[in-house]
mmCIF file of C-alpha atoms and ligand atoms in Angstrom:
data_model
loop_
_atom_site.group_PDB
_atom_site.id
_atom_site.type_symbol
_atom_site.label_atom_id
_atom_site.label_comp_id
_atom_site.label_asym_id
_atom_site.label_seq_id
_atom_site.Cartn_x
_atom_site.Cartn_y
_atom_site.Cartn_z
ATOM 1 C CA MET A 1 0.000 0.000 0.000
ATOM 2 C CA SER A 2 1.434 3.377 -0.921
ATOM 3 C CA ARG A 3 1.214 6.324 1.419
ATOM 4 C CA PHE A 4 -0.813 8.049 -1.304
ATOM 5 C CA LEU A 5 -3.721 5.576 -1.255
ATOM 6 C CA SER A 6 -7.001 7.205 -0.241
ATOM 7 C CA GLY A 7 -7.994 6.444 3.309
ATOM 8 C CA ALA A 8 -11.291 5.007 2.134
ATOM 9 C CA LEU A 9 -9.406 2.249 0.294
ATOM 10 C CA ARG A 10 -6.947 1.264 2.986
ATOM 11 C CA GLN A 11 -8.995 -1.685 4.207
ATOM 12 C CA GLN A 12 -9.958 -2.920 0.733
ATOM 13 C CA VAL A 13 -9.359 -6.647 0.173
ATOM 14 C CA PRO A 14 -9.344 -7.295 -3.590
ATOM 15 C CA TYR A 15 -10.862 -10.305 -5.320
ATOM 16 C CA VAL A 16 -8.444 -13.115 -6.114
ATOM 17 C CA PRO A 17 -9.288 -14.647 -9.505
ATOM 18 C CA GLY A 18 -8.517 -18.277 -10.276
ATOM 19 C CA GLU A 19 -5.027 -18.977 -11.568
ATOM 20 C CA GLN A 20 -4.347 -18.200 -15.246
ATOM 21 C CA PRO A 21 -1.067 -20.059 -15.714
ATOM 22 C CA HIS A 22 1.254 -18.893 -18.471
ATOM 23 C CA GLN A 23 4.222 -21.224 -18.254
ATOM 24 C CA ARG A 24 3.266 -24.817 -17.652
ATOM 25 C CA ARG A 25 0.388 -26.238 -19.733
ATOM 26 C CA TYR A 26 -2.388 -27.584 -17.533
ATOM 27 C CA ILE A 27 -5.686 -29.263 -18.134
ATOM 28 C CA LYS A 28 -7.461 -26.163 -17.000
ATOM 29 C CA LEU A 29 -10.558 -26.946 -14.974
ATOM 30 C CA ASN A 30 -10.356 -24.034 -12.543
ATOM 31 C CA THR A 31 -12.202 -20.973 -13.874
ATOM 32 C CA ASN A 32 -15.313 -22.385 -15.553
ATOM 33 C CA GLU A 33 -14.351 -21.454 -19.092
ATOM 34 C CA SER A 34 -15.843 -23.368 -21.996
ATOM 35 C CA PRO A 35 -13.640 -26.145 -23.377
ATOM 36 C CA TYR A 36 -15.025 -25.373 -26.845
ATOM 37 C CA PRO A 37 -13.928 -22.517 -29.123
ATOM 38 C CA PRO A 38 -16.211 -19.639 -30.129
ATOM 39 C CA ALA A 39 -18.416 -20.363 -33.157
ATOM 40 C CA PRO A 40 -16.533 -20.107 -36.487
ATOM 41 C CA GLY A 41 -18.708 -17.144 -37.551
ATOM 42 C CA VAL A 42 -17.641 -15.246 -34.431
ATOM 43 C CA LEU A 43 -13.964 -15.673 -35.240
ATOM 44 C CA ARG A 44 -14.511 -14.557 -38.841
ATOM 45 C CA ALA A 45 -16.526 -11.495 -37.810
ATOM 46 C CA VAL A 46 -13.918 -10.422 -35.260
ATOM 47 C CA GLY A 47 -11.232 -10.690 -37.933
ATOM 48 C CA VAL A 48 -13.173 -8.363 -40.233
ATOM 49 C CA GLU A 49 -13.976 -5.939 -37.406
ATOM 50 C CA ALA A 50 -10.290 -5.638 -36.527
ATOM 51 C CA ALA A 51 -9.814 -3.486 -39.639
ATOM 52 C CA ASP A 52 -11.818 -0.746 -37.879
ATOM 53 C CA LEU A 53 -9.899 -0.760 -34.607
ATOM 54 C CA ARG A 54 -8.735 2.818 -35.086
ATOM 55 C CA LEU A 55 -12.339 3.861 -34.436
ATOM 56 C CA TYR A 56 -14.018 3.987 -31.023
ATOM 57 C CA PRO A 57 -16.769 1.437 -30.429
ATOM 58 C CA ASP A 58 -20.444 2.420 -30.296
ATOM 59 C CA PRO A 59 -20.882 3.698 -26.709
ATOM 60 C CA GLU A 60 -24.556 2.780 -26.916
ATOM 61 C CA ALA A 61 -23.874 -0.735 -28.206
ATOM 62 C CA ARG A 62 -26.983 -0.416 -30.375
ATOM 63 C CA GLU A 63 -26.476 -3.476 -32.558
ATOM 64 C CA LEU A 64 -25.667 -5.831 -29.678
ATOM 65 C CA LYS A 65 -28.482 -4.463 -27.528
ATOM 66 C CA ALA A 66 -30.958 -4.943 -30.375
ATOM 67 C CA ALA A 67 -29.850 -8.549 -30.807
ATOM 68 C CA LEU A 68 -30.037 -9.250 -27.057
ATOM 69 C CA ALA A 69 -33.432 -7.549 -26.825
ATOM 70 C CA ALA A 70 -34.801 -9.671 -29.668
ATOM 71 C CA ARG A 71 -33.495 -12.838 -28.072
ATOM 72 C CA HIS A 72 -34.940 -12.072 -24.650
ATOM 73 C CA HIS A 73 -38.240 -10.529 -25.855
ATOM 74 C CA VAL A 74 -37.612 -7.143 -24.263
ATOM 75 C CA GLY A 75 -36.743 -3.706 -25.623
ATOM 76 C CA PRO A 76 -33.183 -2.387 -26.110
ATOM 77 C CA GLU A 77 -33.939 0.061 -23.264
ATOM 78 C CA ASN A 78 -34.130 -3.013 -21.013
ATOM 79 C CA ILE A 79 -30.553 -4.100 -21.781
ATOM 80 C CA PHE A 80 -27.252 -2.959 -20.304
ATOM 81 C CA VAL A 81 -23.927 -4.332 -21.584
ATOM 82 C CA GLY A 82 -20.655 -4.376 -19.700
ATOM 83 C CA ASN A 83 -17.057 -5.498 -19.737
ATOM 84 C CA GLY A 84 -17.813 -8.953 -18.365
ATOM 85 C CA SER A 85 -20.625 -9.539 -15.911
ATOM 86 C CA ASP A 86 -18.173 -8.578 -13.168
ATOM 87 C CA GLU A 87 -18.409 -5.006 -14.422
ATOM 88 C CA VAL A 88 -22.193 -5.179 -14.634
ATOM 89 C CA LEU A 89 -22.307 -6.460 -11.044
ATOM 90 C CA ASN A 90 -19.838 -3.788 -9.967
ATOM 91 C CA PHE A 91 -22.093 -1.063 -11.382
ATOM 92 C CA ALA A 92 -25.177 -2.707 -9.877
ATOM 93 C CA PHE A 93 -23.651 -2.803 -6.375
ATOM 94 C CA LEU A 94 -22.652 0.852 -6.724
ATOM 95 C CA ALA A 95 -26.044 1.888 -8.105
ATOM 96 C CA PHE A 96 -28.369 -0.120 -5.883
ATOM 97 C CA ALA A 97 -26.570 -1.041 -2.662
ATOM 98 C CA SER A 98 -24.125 1.761 -1.811
ATOM 99 C CA ASP A 99 -24.836 4.886 0.182
ATOM 100 C CA GLY A 100 -26.012 2.961 3.213
ATOM 101 C CA ARG A 101 -28.690 0.938 1.458
ATOM 102 C CA GLY A 102 -27.024 -2.398 2.116
ATOM 103 C CA ALA A 103 -26.801 -5.778 0.435
ATOM 104 C CA ALA A 104 -27.663 -9.351 1.351
ATOM 105 C CA PHE A 105 -26.337 -12.588 -0.091
ATOM 106 C CA ALA A 106 -25.563 -16.160 0.903
ATOM 107 C CA ASP A 107 -22.597 -17.188 3.043
ATOM 108 C CA ILE A 108 -21.451 -19.523 0.286
ATOM 109 C CA THR A 109 -21.687 -17.730 -3.059
ATOM 110 C CA TYR A 110 -19.644 -15.812 -5.620
ATOM 111 C CA GLY A 111 -16.642 -14.333 -3.821
ATOM 112 C CA PHE A 112 -16.773 -11.023 -5.654
ATOM 113 C CA TYR A 113 -19.922 -9.823 -3.851
ATOM 114 C CA PRO A 114 -18.190 -9.095 -0.526
ATOM 115 C CA VAL A 115 -15.385 -7.358 -2.427
ATOM 116 C CA PHE A 116 -17.810 -4.879 -4.003
ATOM 117 C CA CYS A 117 -19.306 -4.327 -0.557
ATOM 118 C CA GLY A 118 -15.855 -3.511 0.783
ATOM 119 C CA LEU A 119 -15.155 -1.138 -2.084
ATOM 120 C CA TYR A 120 -18.377 0.827 -1.655
ATOM 121 C CA HIS A 121 -18.640 0.476 2.152
ATOM 122 C CA ILE A 122 -21.900 -1.409 1.764
ATOM 123 C CA PRO A 123 -23.365 -2.834 4.975
ATOM 124 C CA THR A 124 -23.722 -6.556 4.348
ATOM 125 C CA ARG A 125 -26.135 -9.116 5.668
ATOM 126 C CA ILE A 126 -25.075 -12.711 5.162
ATOM 127 C CA VAL A 127 -27.803 -15.307 4.637
ATOM 128 C CA PRO A 128 -26.520 -18.733 5.729
ATOM 129 C CA LEU A 129 -27.318 -21.618 3.384
ATOM 130 C CA ARG A 130 -28.770 -24.780 4.894
ATOM 131 C CA GLU A 131 -26.568 -27.701 5.871
ATOM 132 C CA ASN A 132 -26.983 -29.167 2.348
ATOM 133 C CA PHE A 133 -26.043 -25.797 0.764
ATOM 134 C CA THR A 134 -29.547 -25.011 -0.499
ATOM 135 C CA LEU A 135 -31.045 -21.586 0.164
ATOM 136 C CA ASP A 136 -34.318 -21.267 2.042
ATOM 137 C CA PRO A 137 -36.106 -18.601 -0.027
ATOM 138 C CA GLU A 138 -37.963 -17.391 3.057
ATOM 139 C CA ASP A 139 -34.658 -16.320 4.567
ATOM 140 C CA CYS A 140 -34.613 -13.659 1.825
ATOM 141 C CA TYR A 141 -38.105 -12.250 2.388
ATOM 142 C CA GLY A 142 -38.439 -8.611 3.442
ATOM 143 C CA LEU A 143 -34.764 -7.950 4.017
ATOM 144 C CA GLY A 144 -35.033 -4.202 3.301
ATOM 145 C CA ARG A 145 -31.821 -4.129 1.279
ATOM 146 C CA THR A 146 -30.521 -5.147 -2.134
ATOM 147 C CA ILE A 147 -30.493 -8.921 -2.514
ATOM 148 C CA VAL A 148 -27.966 -10.682 -4.708
ATOM 149 C CA LEU A 149 -28.624 -14.270 -5.759
ATOM 150 C CA ALA A 150 -26.250 -16.254 -7.912
ATOM 151 C CA ASN A 151 -28.647 -18.658 -9.589
ATOM 152 C CA PRO A 152 -27.425 -21.302 -10.215
ATOM 153 C CA ASN A 153 -25.130 -20.594 -7.320
ATOM 154 C CA ALA A 154 -21.349 -20.737 -7.424
ATOM 155 C CA PRO A 155 -19.420 -22.631 -6.259
ATOM 156 C CA THR A 156 -22.160 -25.053 -5.176
ATOM 157 C CA GLY A 157 -23.833 -25.450 -8.593
ATOM 158 C CA LEU A 158 -27.279 -25.615 -6.938
ATOM 159 C CA ALA A 159 -30.244 -23.694 -8.329
ATOM 160 C CA LEU A 160 -33.473 -22.114 -7.134
ATOM 161 C CA SER A 161 -36.518 -22.498 -9.363
ATOM 162 C CA ARG A 162 -37.931 -19.482 -11.197
ATOM 163 C CA ALA A 163 -40.971 -19.648 -8.928
ATOM 164 C CA GLN A 164 -38.787 -19.477 -5.819
ATOM 165 C CA VAL A 165 -36.926 -16.443 -7.148
ATOM 166 C CA GLU A 166 -40.219 -14.773 -8.017
ATOM 167 C CA GLU A 167 -41.413 -15.221 -4.433
ATOM 168 C CA ILE A 168 -38.231 -13.505 -3.212
ATOM 169 C CA VAL A 169 -38.753 -10.662 -5.695
ATOM 170 C CA LYS A 170 -42.374 -10.250 -4.594
ATOM 171 C CA ALA A 171 -41.392 -10.287 -0.920
ATOM 172 C CA ASN A 172 -38.937 -7.398 -1.464
ATOM 173 C CA GLN A 173 -40.916 -4.909 -3.544
ATOM 174 C CA ASP A 174 -38.957 -1.944 -2.200
ATOM 175 C CA SER A 175 -35.522 -3.422 -2.870
ATOM 176 C CA VAL A 176 -33.681 -4.448 -5.985
ATOM 177 C CA VAL A 177 -33.127 -8.173 -6.411
ATOM 178 C CA ILE A 178 -30.095 -8.939 -8.573
ATOM 179 C CA VAL A 179 -30.057 -12.442 -10.028
ATOM 180 C CA ASP A 180 -26.637 -13.427 -11.353
ATOM 181 C CA GLU A 181 -27.284 -16.052 -14.026
ATOM 182 C CA ALA A 182 -23.702 -16.647 -15.129
ATOM 183 C CA TYR A 183 -24.348 -20.408 -15.344
ATOM 184 C CA VAL A 184 -28.019 -20.510 -16.312
ATOM 185 C CA ASP A 185 -27.458 -22.038 -19.768
ATOM 186 C CA PHE A 186 -26.350 -25.352 -18.254
ATOM 187 C CA GLY A 187 -29.755 -26.391 -16.943
ATOM 188 C CA GLY A 188 -31.009 -23.530 -14.760
ATOM 189 C CA GLU A 189 -34.321 -21.664 -15.099
ATOM 190 C CA SER A 190 -33.747 -18.107 -16.262
ATOM 191 C CA CYS A 191 -35.654 -15.290 -14.588
ATOM 192 C CA VAL A 192 -35.268 -12.895 -17.526
ATOM 193 C CA GLU A 193 -38.975 -13.150 -18.412
ATOM 194 C CA LEU A 194 -39.872 -12.042 -14.861
ATOM 195 C CA THR A 195 -38.212 -8.676 -15.469
ATOM 196 C CA ARG A 196 -41.233 -7.697 -17.575
ATOM 197 C CA ARG A 197 -43.509 -8.093 -14.541
ATOM 198 C CA HIS A 198 -41.219 -6.963 -11.731
ATOM 199 C CA GLY A 199 -39.581 -3.530 -11.839
ATOM 200 C CA ASN A 200 -37.245 -4.416 -8.936
ATOM 201 C CA LEU A 201 -35.599 -7.404 -10.641
ATOM 202 C CA LEU A 202 -32.283 -7.160 -12.467
ATOM 203 C CA VAL A 203 -30.994 -10.297 -14.204
ATOM 204 C CA VAL A 204 -27.296 -10.466 -15.093
ATOM 205 C CA GLN A 205 -25.788 -12.901 -17.600
ATOM 206 C CA THR A 206 -22.416 -13.430 -19.243
ATOM 207 C CA PHE A 207 -20.915 -14.551 -22.547
ATOM 208 C CA SER A 208 -17.942 -16.026 -20.655
ATOM 209 C CA LYS A 209 -19.234 -19.530 -20.025
ATOM 210 C CA SER A 210 -21.858 -20.863 -22.411
ATOM 211 C CA ARG A 211 -20.685 -18.647 -25.295
ATOM 212 C CA SER A 212 -16.971 -19.346 -25.042
ATOM 213 C CA LEU A 213 -16.025 -15.664 -24.800
ATOM 214 C CA ALA A 214 -14.379 -15.338 -21.371
ATOM 215 C CA GLY A 215 -11.398 -13.635 -22.994
ATOM 216 C CA ALA A 216 -13.540 -11.062 -24.785
ATOM 217 C CA ARG A 217 -15.182 -9.824 -21.536
ATOM 218 C CA LEU A 218 -18.881 -9.405 -22.184
ATOM 219 C CA GLY A 219 -21.775 -9.441 -19.760
ATOM 220 C CA PHE A 220 -25.207 -7.885 -19.722
ATOM 221 C CA ALA A 221 -28.180 -7.094 -17.546
ATOM 222 C CA VAL A 222 -31.897 -7.243 -18.320
ATOM 223 C CA GLY A 223 -34.374 -5.219 -16.323
ATOM 224 C CA ASN A 224 -36.846 -2.424 -16.051
ATOM 225 C CA GLN A 225 -35.785 0.594 -18.103
ATOM 226 C CA GLU A 226 -35.251 2.756 -15.024
ATOM 227 C CA LEU A 227 -32.826 0.259 -13.490
ATOM 228 C CA ILE A 228 -30.992 0.084 -16.817
ATOM 229 C CA ALA A 229 -30.837 3.889 -17.047
ATOM 230 C CA ASP A 230 -29.229 3.942 -13.584
ATOM 231 C CA LEU A 231 -26.521 1.550 -14.781
ATOM 232 C CA GLU A 232 -26.004 3.714 -17.879
ATOM 233 C CA THR A 233 -25.484 6.734 -15.623
ATOM 234 C CA ILE A 234 -22.586 4.962 -13.940
ATOM 235 C CA LYS A 235 -21.146 3.728 -17.215
ATOM 236 C CA PHE A 236 -21.261 7.189 -18.817
ATOM 237 C CA SER A 237 -19.714 8.609 -15.654
ATOM 238 C CA THR A 238 -16.761 6.239 -15.745
ATOM 239 C CA ASN A 239 -16.094 4.609 -19.117
ATOM 240 C CA PRO A 240 -18.520 5.212 -22.011
ATOM 241 C CA TYR A 241 -16.499 2.820 -24.206
ATOM 242 C CA ASN A 242 -16.591 0.008 -21.678
ATOM 243 C CA VAL A 243 -17.102 -2.725 -24.271
ATOM 244 C CA ASN A 244 -14.543 -2.745 -27.050
ATOM 245 C CA ARG A 245 -15.274 -2.964 -30.748
ATOM 246 C CA LEU A 246 -14.143 -6.592 -31.220
ATOM 247 C CA THR A 247 -16.208 -7.758 -28.277
ATOM 248 C CA LEU A 248 -19.356 -5.951 -29.420
ATOM 249 C CA ARG A 249 -18.981 -7.679 -32.773
ATOM 250 C CA ALA A 250 -18.238 -11.075 -31.204
ATOM 251 C CA GLY A 251 -21.287 -10.791 -28.963
ATOM 252 C CA ALA A 252 -23.707 -9.922 -31.747
ATOM 253 C CA GLU A 253 -22.352 -12.714 -33.930
ATOM 254 C CA ALA A 254 -22.505 -15.241 -31.086
ATOM 255 C CA LEU A 255 -26.223 -14.570 -30.738
ATOM 256 C CA ALA A 256 -26.644 -15.465 -34.400
ATOM 257 C CA GLU A 257 -24.935 -18.823 -33.797
ATOM 258 C CA GLN A 258 -27.252 -20.078 -31.083
ATOM 259 C CA HIS A 259 -27.427 -23.545 -32.602
ATOM 260 C CA TYR A 260 -23.673 -24.043 -32.206
ATOM 261 C CA TYR A 261 -23.737 -22.949 -28.565
ATOM 262 C CA ASP A 262 -26.763 -25.098 -27.770
ATOM 263 C CA LYS A 263 -24.755 -28.090 -28.955
ATOM 264 C CA CYS A 264 -21.752 -27.066 -26.826
ATOM 265 C CA CYS A 265 -23.951 -26.686 -23.719
ATOM 266 C CA GLN A 266 -25.580 -30.044 -24.399
ATOM 267 C CA ALA A 267 -22.172 -31.710 -24.673
ATOM 268 C CA ILE A 268 -20.985 -30.056 -21.455
ATOM 269 C CA MET A 269 -24.092 -31.147 -19.542
ATOM 270 C CA GLU A 270 -23.681 -34.743 -20.768
ATOM 271 C CA THR A 271 -20.007 -34.774 -19.809
ATOM 272 C CA ARG A 272 -20.911 -33.231 -16.449
ATOM 273 C CA ASP A 273 -23.479 -35.889 -15.609
ATOM 274 C CA ARG A 274 -21.227 -38.740 -16.712
ATOM 275 C CA THR A 275 -18.310 -37.337 -14.688
ATOM 276 C CA ALA A 276 -20.560 -36.893 -11.641
ATOM 277 C CA GLU A 277 -21.597 -40.550 -11.846
ATOM 278 C CA GLN A 278 -17.987 -41.677 -12.050
ATOM 279 C CA LEU A 279 -17.019 -39.497 -9.096
ATOM 280 C CA ARG A 280 -19.876 -40.915 -7.029
ATOM 281 C CA GLY A 281 -18.620 -44.373 -7.946
ATOM 282 C CA MET A 282 -15.258 -43.353 -6.482
ATOM 283 C CA GLY A 283 -16.871 -42.427 -3.175
ATOM 284 C CA PHE A 284 -17.200 -38.683 -3.756
ATOM 285 C CA THR A 285 -20.132 -36.573 -2.680
ATOM 286 C CA VAL A 286 -21.140 -34.523 -5.731
ATOM 287 C CA LEU A 287 -23.678 -31.724 -5.353
ATOM 288 C CA PRO A 288 -26.321 -31.920 -8.122
ATOM 289 C CA SER A 289 -24.999 -29.355 -10.594
ATOM 290 C CA ARG A 290 -26.978 -27.112 -12.938
ATOM 291 C CA THR A 291 -23.755 -25.460 -14.099
ATOM 292 C CA ASN A 292 -20.593 -26.229 -16.061
ATOM 293 C CA PHE A 293 -18.740 -27.281 -12.905
ATOM 294 C CA LEU A 294 -18.938 -29.918 -10.184
ATOM 295 C CA PHE A 295 -18.509 -29.215 -6.487
ATOM 296 C CA VAL A 296 -17.188 -32.376 -4.867
ATOM 297 C CA ARG A 297 -15.597 -33.809 -1.756
ATOM 298 C CA ARG A 298 -14.671 -37.150 -0.294
ATOM 299 C CA GLU A 299 -14.981 -38.015 3.373
ATOM 300 C CA GLY A 300 -11.663 -37.724 5.129
ATOM 301 C CA LEU A 301 -9.937 -35.892 2.264
ATOM 302 C CA ASP A 302 -8.743 -32.326 2.513
ATOM 303 C CA GLY A 303 -9.793 -30.183 -0.477
ATOM 304 C CA ALA A 304 -6.467 -28.368 -0.509
ATOM 305 C CA ALA A 305 -4.643 -31.707 -0.752
ATOM 306 C CA ILE A 306 -6.768 -32.799 -3.737
ATOM 307 C CA TYR A 307 -6.119 -29.458 -5.399
ATOM 308 C CA ARG A 308 -2.354 -29.696 -4.849
ATOM 309 C CA GLY A 309 -2.140 -33.351 -5.847
ATOM 310 C CA LEU A 310 -3.990 -32.732 -9.102
ATOM 311 C CA LYS A 311 -1.951 -29.629 -9.843
ATOM 312 C CA ASP A 312 1.273 -31.632 -9.505
ATOM 313 C CA GLN A 313 -0.212 -33.986 -12.104
ATOM 314 C CA GLY A 314 -1.003 -31.121 -14.510
ATOM 315 C CA VAL A 315 -4.717 -30.730 -13.723
ATOM 316 C CA LEU A 316 -5.880 -27.399 -12.308
ATOM 317 C CA VAL A 317 -9.069 -27.286 -10.236
ATOM 318 C CA ARG A 318 -10.251 -24.669 -7.736
ATOM 319 C CA HIS A 319 -10.129 -24.842 -3.966
ATOM 320 C CA PHE A 320 -11.675 -22.223 -1.675
ATOM 321 C CA ASP A 321 -10.087 -21.749 1.709
ATOM 322 C CA GLN A 322 -13.359 -20.813 3.345
ATOM 323 C CA ALA A 323 -15.343 -22.176 6.287
ATOM 324 C CA ARG A 324 -17.874 -24.918 5.380
ATOM 325 C CA ILE A 325 -16.290 -25.686 2.013
ATOM 326 C CA GLN A 326 -12.658 -26.390 2.835
ATOM 327 C CA ASN A 327 -13.019 -30.054 1.951
ATOM 328 C CA PHE A 328 -14.505 -29.373 -1.454
ATOM 329 C CA VAL A 329 -12.918 -28.728 -4.812
ATOM 330 C CA ARG A 330 -14.690 -27.148 -7.754
ATOM 331 C CA VAL A 331 -14.024 -28.824 -11.074
ATOM 332 C CA THR A 332 -14.955 -27.166 -14.356
ATOM 333 C CA VAL A 333 -16.458 -29.543 -16.894
ATOM 334 C CA GLY A 334 -14.079 -29.827 -19.842
ATOM 335 C CA THR A 335 -14.138 -32.074 -22.900
ATOM 336 C CA PRO A 336 -14.762 -35.807 -22.349
ATOM 337 C CA GLU A 337 -11.036 -36.394 -22.949
ATOM 338 C CA GLN A 338 -10.030 -33.811 -20.349
ATOM 339 C CA MET A 339 -12.413 -35.314 -17.808
ATOM 340 C CA ASN A 340 -10.978 -38.778 -18.440
ATOM 341 C CA VAL A 341 -7.497 -37.473 -17.636
ATOM 342 C CA PHE A 342 -8.873 -35.702 -14.556
ATOM 343 C CA LEU A 343 -10.515 -38.910 -13.312
ATOM 344 C CA GLU A 344 -7.403 -40.954 -14.043
ATOM 345 C CA LYS A 345 -5.155 -38.538 -12.119
ATOM 346 C CA LEU A 346 -7.655 -38.437 -9.293
ATOM 347 C CA ARG A 347 -7.670 -42.246 -9.055
ATOM 348 C CA GLU A 348 -3.890 -42.268 -8.919
ATOM 349 C CA LEU A 349 -4.007 -39.672 -6.177
ATOM 350 C CA LEU A 350 -6.423 -41.709 -4.074
HETATM 351 N N1 PMP B 401 -20.942 -14.403 -11.599
HETATM 352 C C1 PMP B 401 -20.548 -15.618 -11.205
HETATM 353 C C2 PMP B 401 -21.416 -16.395 -10.276
HETATM 354 C C3 PMP B 401 -19.316 -16.133 -11.654
HETATM 355 O O1 PMP B 401 -18.901 -17.331 -11.243
HETATM 356 C C4 PMP B 401 -18.536 -15.372 -12.551
HETATM 357 C C5 PMP B 401 -17.246 -15.928 -13.090
HETATM 358 N N2 PMP B 401 -16.132 -15.718 -12.276
HETATM 359 C C6 PMP B 401 -18.981 -14.096 -12.893
HETATM 360 C C7 PMP B 401 -20.199 -13.660 -12.430
HETATM 361 C C8 PMP B 401 -18.170 -13.168 -13.750
HETATM 362 O O2 PMP B 401 -18.024 -13.590 -15.047
HETATM 363 P P1 PMP B 401 -17.570 -12.602 -16.196
HETATM 364 O O3 PMP B 401 -17.066 -11.332 -15.562
HETATM 365 O O4 PMP B 401 -16.518 -13.342 -16.934
HETATM 366 O O5 PMP B 401 -18.795 -12.347 -17.025
#
């Protein structure tokens, strides 16, 4: 910390992203990326777009917003796009939870939420998940503060139904409910359609997982036009060109290649379920996943030891040094071949 850092930031604990190794080649199952490349049309379109890189991107992202609006049966005024869903969430915490309003989220959920709360000095209420890591929706009724639900949740992989989320939204009419649907395309129930009925619901999605664009950084939110306008105020007060030209192009093209991505998601879900079965056969407890990762543990085994053992064997998974989940590791679902190597190395380790 330099002596010049603002006092307000002196306590800030930043988010620690999963490892992105650049020397050794690993089977990389640690940050929930897609094992499949972007659709061929996306790569072609980005190549063509590169010729225009001297020009700023459209700060209003009109083409991408129109495509997203058409896909989700809302208007372009109901869409906000950001530099990854992390940026969208960042803006949403600033817009809807800062200034004393407060936020609430589960004890076991996406680790970035508490970081935003630290950054904006947001009073936080933690909602403990049940013993089996499910959320009791009633624990989120009438909380009088902004509620953030990762649904499906990370790193557990468990999901609430759309009806359960709607009950939470209805029971918090005077607060914004942010539903982070980063993993929804792997078997979850999206709440996007509920945004047309509920002005206090903001749904956030990403192109990083199911659309193979983690490196392009593209996320978006769907919600009531007033909520979206609030996010635009923050964007135009910080970085009007928050989504670069290549990424805008890649995003619009990806939406035109839905068939390709549906096949990728299908393959990932099949590989996930097969891998889960094999892990159960090896004595692991595997939470029922609606995502592109598996959250697993085995009685008597330390999660950190599994993580280290696999890493030595060239397979990267994720371990969280956090109460309640220390014995778990989170394993991204890769290709069938990658999962076979993972299982083989795991067997050797055991
Ligand atoms: N939400 C959740 C629950 C996540 O796991 C992630 C991925 N780390 C994100 C949001 C952010 O994804 P991105 O910024 O790549 O869109």
